[in-house]
Short mmCIF file of C-alpha atoms in Angstrom, two decimals:
data_model
loop_
_atom_site.label_atom_id
_atom_site.label_comp_id
_atom_site.label_asym_id
_atom_site.label_seq_id
_atom_site.Cartn_x
_atom_site.Cartn_y
_atom_site.Cartn_z
CA ALA A 1 0.00 0.00 0.00
CA GLY A 2 2.85 2.34 0.86
CA PHE A 3 4.42 1.67 -2.52
CA THR A 4 1.24 2.56 -4.33
CA ALA A 5 0.81 5.81 -2.37
CA SER A 6 4.44 6.72 -2.87
CA LEU A 7 4.19 6.11 -6.59
CA ALA A 8 1.01 8.15 -6.84
CA MET A 9 2.60 11.02 -4.93
CA LYS A 10 5.65 11.05 -7.18
CA TYR A 11 3.45 10.87 -10.25
CA SER A 12 1.37 13.83 -9.05
CA ASP A 13 4.56 15.76 -8.26
CA ILE A 14 5.74 15.17 -11.81
CA LYS A 15 2.38 16.30 -13.24
CA LEU A 16 2.42 19.40 -11.02
CA THR A 17 5.98 20.26 -12.10
CA GLU A 18 5.01 19.88 -15.75
CA GLN A 19 2.04 22.18 -15.23
CA ILE A 20 4.22 24.82 -13.50
CA ASN A 21 6.76 24.62 -16.34
CA ARG A 22 3.97 25.05 -18.86
CA ASP A 23 2.65 28.06 -16.96
CA LEU A 24 6.13 29.60 -16.78
CA GLU A 25 6.88 28.96 -20.45
CA GLU A 26 7.10 32.25 -22.29
CA TRP A 27 4.44 32.74 -24.95
CA SER A 28 5.80 32.86 -28.49
CA VAL A 29 4.28 33.30 -31.94
CA GLU A 30 6.05 30.22 -33.28
CA LYS A 31 4.98 27.83 -30.49
CA HIS A 32 1.51 29.10 -29.64
CA THR A 33 -0.10 30.08 -32.93
CA GLU A 34 -1.05 28.16 -36.03
CA GLU A 35 -2.10 29.40 -39.46
CA SER A 36 -5.57 28.81 -40.87
CA PRO A 37 -7.50 30.21 -43.85
CA THR A 38 -8.41 33.84 -43.21
CA ASP A 39 -11.83 34.54 -41.77
CA ALA A 40 -11.86 38.31 -42.37
CA TYR A 41 -11.87 39.97 -45.78
CA GLY A 42 -14.16 42.10 -47.91
CA VAL A 43 -15.11 45.77 -47.77
CA ILE A 44 -15.13 48.03 -44.72
CA ASN A 45 -18.05 50.47 -44.65
CA PHE A 46 -16.94 53.24 -42.30
CA GLN A 47 -19.72 54.57 -40.05
CA GLY A 48 -20.14 57.74 -38.04
CA GLY A 49 -19.01 60.43 -40.49
CA SER A 50 -20.81 62.88 -42.74
CA HIS A 51 -19.53 60.92 -45.79
CA SER A 52 -19.63 57.18 -46.35
CA TYR A 53 -16.14 55.85 -47.02
CA ARG A 54 -15.30 52.31 -48.06
CA ALA A 55 -12.06 50.34 -48.18
CA LYS A 56 -11.09 46.80 -49.16
CA TYR A 57 -9.43 44.77 -46.42
CA LEU A 58 -7.79 41.47 -45.63
CA ARG A 59 -6.64 39.82 -42.41
CA LEU A 60 -3.47 37.84 -43.15
CA SER A 61 -0.65 36.02 -41.43
CA TYR A 62 2.52 37.91 -40.57
CA SER A 63 4.46 35.29 -42.60
CA THR A 64 2.49 35.69 -45.84
CA LYS A 65 4.80 35.87 -48.86
CA PRO A 66 4.96 39.31 -50.54
CA GLU A 67 4.38 37.85 -54.01
CA LEU A 68 1.03 36.41 -52.85
CA ILE A 69 0.01 39.76 -51.36
CA LEU A 70 0.90 41.68 -54.52
CA ARG A 71 -0.92 39.16 -56.69
CA LEU A 72 -4.05 39.64 -54.58
CA MET A 73 -3.76 43.43 -54.84
CA LEU A 74 -3.39 43.37 -58.61
CA LYS A 75 -5.80 40.52 -59.48
CA GLU A 76 -8.48 40.57 -56.77
CA TRP A 77 -8.41 44.23 -55.79
CA GLN A 78 -7.81 45.36 -59.39
CA MET A 79 -5.06 47.79 -58.42
CA GLU A 80 -2.49 48.95 -60.96
CA LEU A 81 1.20 48.34 -60.28
CA PRO A 82 2.50 51.74 -59.13
CA LYS A 83 5.41 53.63 -60.67
CA LEU A 84 6.29 54.80 -57.18
CA VAL A 85 5.65 53.72 -53.58
CA ILE A 86 5.51 56.50 -50.99
CA SER A 87 6.09 54.79 -47.66
CA VAL A 88 5.17 57.05 -44.75
CA HIS A 89 6.70 55.94 -41.45
CA GLY A 90 6.42 57.52 -38.02
CA GLY A 91 5.25 57.11 -34.47
CA MET A 92 1.79 55.96 -33.45
CA GLN A 93 1.56 58.57 -30.70
CA LYS A 94 -0.78 61.50 -31.13
CA PHE A 95 1.00 64.72 -32.08
CA GLU A 96 0.07 68.08 -33.57
CA LEU A 97 1.51 69.74 -36.65
CA HIS A 98 1.51 73.48 -37.22
CA PRO A 99 -1.41 74.14 -39.65
CA LYS A 100 0.88 75.74 -42.24
CA ILE A 101 3.35 72.84 -42.15
CA LYS A 102 0.52 70.32 -42.22
CA GLN A 103 -0.99 71.97 -45.30
CA VAL A 104 2.33 72.09 -47.19
CA VAL A 105 3.26 68.48 -46.36
CA GLY A 106 -0.22 67.19 -47.14
CA LYS A 107 -0.46 69.06 -50.43
CA GLY A 108 2.98 67.81 -51.50
CA LEU A 109 2.11 64.22 -50.63
CA VAL A 110 -1.17 64.27 -52.54
CA GLN A 111 0.42 66.00 -55.54
CA ALA A 112 3.25 63.46 -55.68
CA ALA A 113 0.78 60.57 -55.57
CA LEU A 114 -1.47 62.08 -58.25
CA THR A 115 1.27 62.97 -60.72
CA THR A 116 3.11 59.62 -60.45
CA GLY A 117 0.23 57.20 -59.81
CA ALA A 118 1.96 56.22 -56.58
CA TRP A 119 0.69 54.05 -53.79
CA ILE A 120 0.92 55.59 -50.32
CA LEU A 121 1.69 53.10 -47.55
CA THR A 122 1.07 53.97 -43.89
CA GLY A 123 0.40 52.31 -40.53
CA GLY A 124 -3.34 52.61 -41.27
CA VAL A 125 -4.63 53.62 -37.82
CA ASN A 126 -6.28 56.90 -36.88
CA THR A 127 -3.41 58.30 -34.85
CA GLY A 128 0.13 59.61 -35.34
CA VAL A 129 1.53 60.01 -38.84
CA ALA A 130 -1.16 57.88 -40.50
CA LYS A 131 -3.87 60.25 -39.21
CA HIS A 132 -2.06 63.25 -40.73
CA VAL A 133 -1.90 61.42 -44.06
CA GLY A 134 -5.63 60.71 -43.73
CA ASP A 135 -6.32 64.40 -43.05
CA ALA A 136 -4.43 65.38 -46.22
CA LEU A 137 -6.43 62.84 -48.24
CA LYS A 138 -9.69 64.13 -46.75
CA GLU A 139 -8.80 67.65 -47.85
CA HIS A 140 -8.02 66.32 -51.33
CA SER A 141 -11.24 64.26 -51.60
CA SER A 142 -13.34 67.32 -50.79
CA ARG A 143 -11.94 69.00 -53.92
CA SER A 144 -11.45 66.09 -56.32
CA CYS A 145 -13.01 62.73 -57.14
CA ARG A 146 -9.66 61.23 -58.17
CA LYS A 147 -8.96 58.35 -55.83
CA ILE A 148 -5.48 57.83 -54.40
CA CYS A 149 -4.44 54.28 -53.50
CA THR A 150 -3.58 54.51 -49.82
CA ILE A 151 -2.77 51.22 -48.15
CA GLY A 152 -2.83 50.89 -44.37
CA ILE A 153 -0.70 48.03 -43.04
CA ALA A 154 -1.57 47.53 -39.38
CA PRO A 155 -1.41 44.72 -36.80
CA TRP A 156 -4.75 42.93 -36.48
CA GLY A 157 -4.31 42.82 -32.70
CA VAL A 158 -4.26 46.62 -32.22
CA ILE A 159 -7.52 47.31 -34.08
CA GLU A 160 -10.49 48.47 -32.02
CA ASN A 161 -13.76 46.71 -33.00
CA ARG A 162 -11.80 44.16 -35.08
CA ASN A 163 -14.41 41.47 -34.40
CA ASP A 164 -16.81 43.53 -36.55
CA LEU A 165 -14.53 42.73 -39.51
CA ILE A 166 -14.75 38.96 -39.16
CA GLY A 167 -16.56 37.45 -42.12
CA ARG A 168 -15.66 36.14 -45.56
CA ASP A 169 -16.26 38.43 -48.54
CA VAL A 170 -18.51 40.74 -46.51
CA ILE A 171 -19.41 44.42 -46.40
CA ALA A 172 -18.57 45.14 -42.77
CA PRO A 173 -20.00 48.24 -41.01
CA TYR A 174 -17.19 49.69 -38.91
CA GLN A 175 -17.45 52.29 -36.16
CA THR A 176 -14.58 54.77 -35.93
CA LEU A 177 -15.55 56.06 -32.49
CA LEU A 178 -12.80 55.08 -30.07
CA ASN A 179 -13.37 54.20 -26.44
CA PRO A 180 -11.21 56.78 -24.58
CA LEU A 181 -10.07 54.08 -22.12
CA SER A 182 -9.01 51.67 -24.86
CA LYS A 183 -5.35 51.01 -25.63
CA LEU A 184 -6.31 49.96 -29.16
CA ASN A 185 -6.80 52.15 -32.25
CA VAL A 186 -9.46 52.52 -34.91
CA LEU A 187 -8.67 52.39 -38.62
CA ASN A 188 -8.38 55.65 -40.56
CA SER A 189 -11.33 55.98 -42.93
CA MET A 190 -9.41 57.82 -45.68
CA HIS A 191 -7.42 54.75 -46.70
CA SER A 192 -8.54 52.77 -49.73
CA HIS A 193 -7.13 49.38 -48.70
CA PHE A 194 -6.02 47.61 -45.52
CA LEU A 195 -3.69 44.70 -44.85
CA LEU A 196 -4.32 43.63 -41.25
CA VAL A 197 -1.36 41.54 -40.14
CA ASP A 198 -1.98 38.85 -37.54
CA ASP A 199 0.68 37.12 -35.43
CA GLY A 200 -1.57 36.18 -32.52
CA THR A 201 -0.61 39.14 -30.32
CA VAL A 202 -3.07 41.71 -28.96
CA GLY A 203 -2.38 45.41 -28.33
CA LYS A 204 1.15 45.12 -29.66
CA TYR A 205 2.80 46.71 -32.71
CA GLY A 206 5.54 45.01 -34.71
CA ALA A 207 3.73 42.14 -36.46
CA GLU A 208 3.43 44.25 -39.60
CA GLU A 209 6.96 45.62 -39.87
CA ASN A 210 8.74 42.79 -41.69
CA LEU A 211 5.76 42.07 -43.95
CA ARG A 212 5.57 45.74 -44.96
CA ARG A 213 9.31 45.92 -45.61
CA GLN A 214 9.25 42.76 -47.75
CA LEU A 215 6.19 43.95 -49.70
CA GLU A 216 7.78 47.32 -50.49
CA LYS A 217 10.94 45.54 -51.65
CA HIS A 218 8.94 43.14 -53.84
CA ILE A 219 6.97 45.95 -55.49
CA ASN A 220 10.22 47.77 -56.20
CA LEU A 221 11.62 44.64 -57.90
CA GLN A 222 8.57 44.49 -60.21
CA ARG A 223 9.19 48.06 -61.31
CA ILE A 224 12.87 47.34 -62.02
CA HIS A 225 12.03 44.23 -64.08
CA ALA A 226 9.36 46.16 -66.00
CA ARG A 227 11.86 48.72 -67.34
#
């Protein structure tokens, strides 16, 4: 009887140790996520503004190959390969620009995109640099019907109301009102397309960085080969 109890105790100790080790194991994208077919793509119908803006969107894995992404953009989204990519980088923190500077920068950005047929790439959310780009595009859209391809590349896990976007080939109503207590961000409604990059994390930036860099590089290679 003692042997049986002793064995059971040791066995339970082993199980307990395994459980503690599992609990202490640091979460990682590689170990704790798995890829599956995307469950979120279609058209975002932005709500809550005086104008109704729409944008095509796709939730995709952080490891998606750039050639697959570009093929989707050209074939499924019917975009034209750009002669130029204007990649706008900057912080996600809210900051103000002097009105004069904001007007000059915005006007120059829009003019460059219009005259070259460029794509503008940003972080896609309604804060920081991406918001200032959105403001410049809003000013432009009030004076012209010419659409500028503006692609927001953002982490899926930082998007407020992201569950509203789940659905295959849907038109998804999307509220841009942000809960003031939320640490997440809403998407900027002046973008024409969104790539929402998922690596399983929530409230954390970085999932999109390598994918964006690789996509920009791949687009640049297409332009070189086309010469």
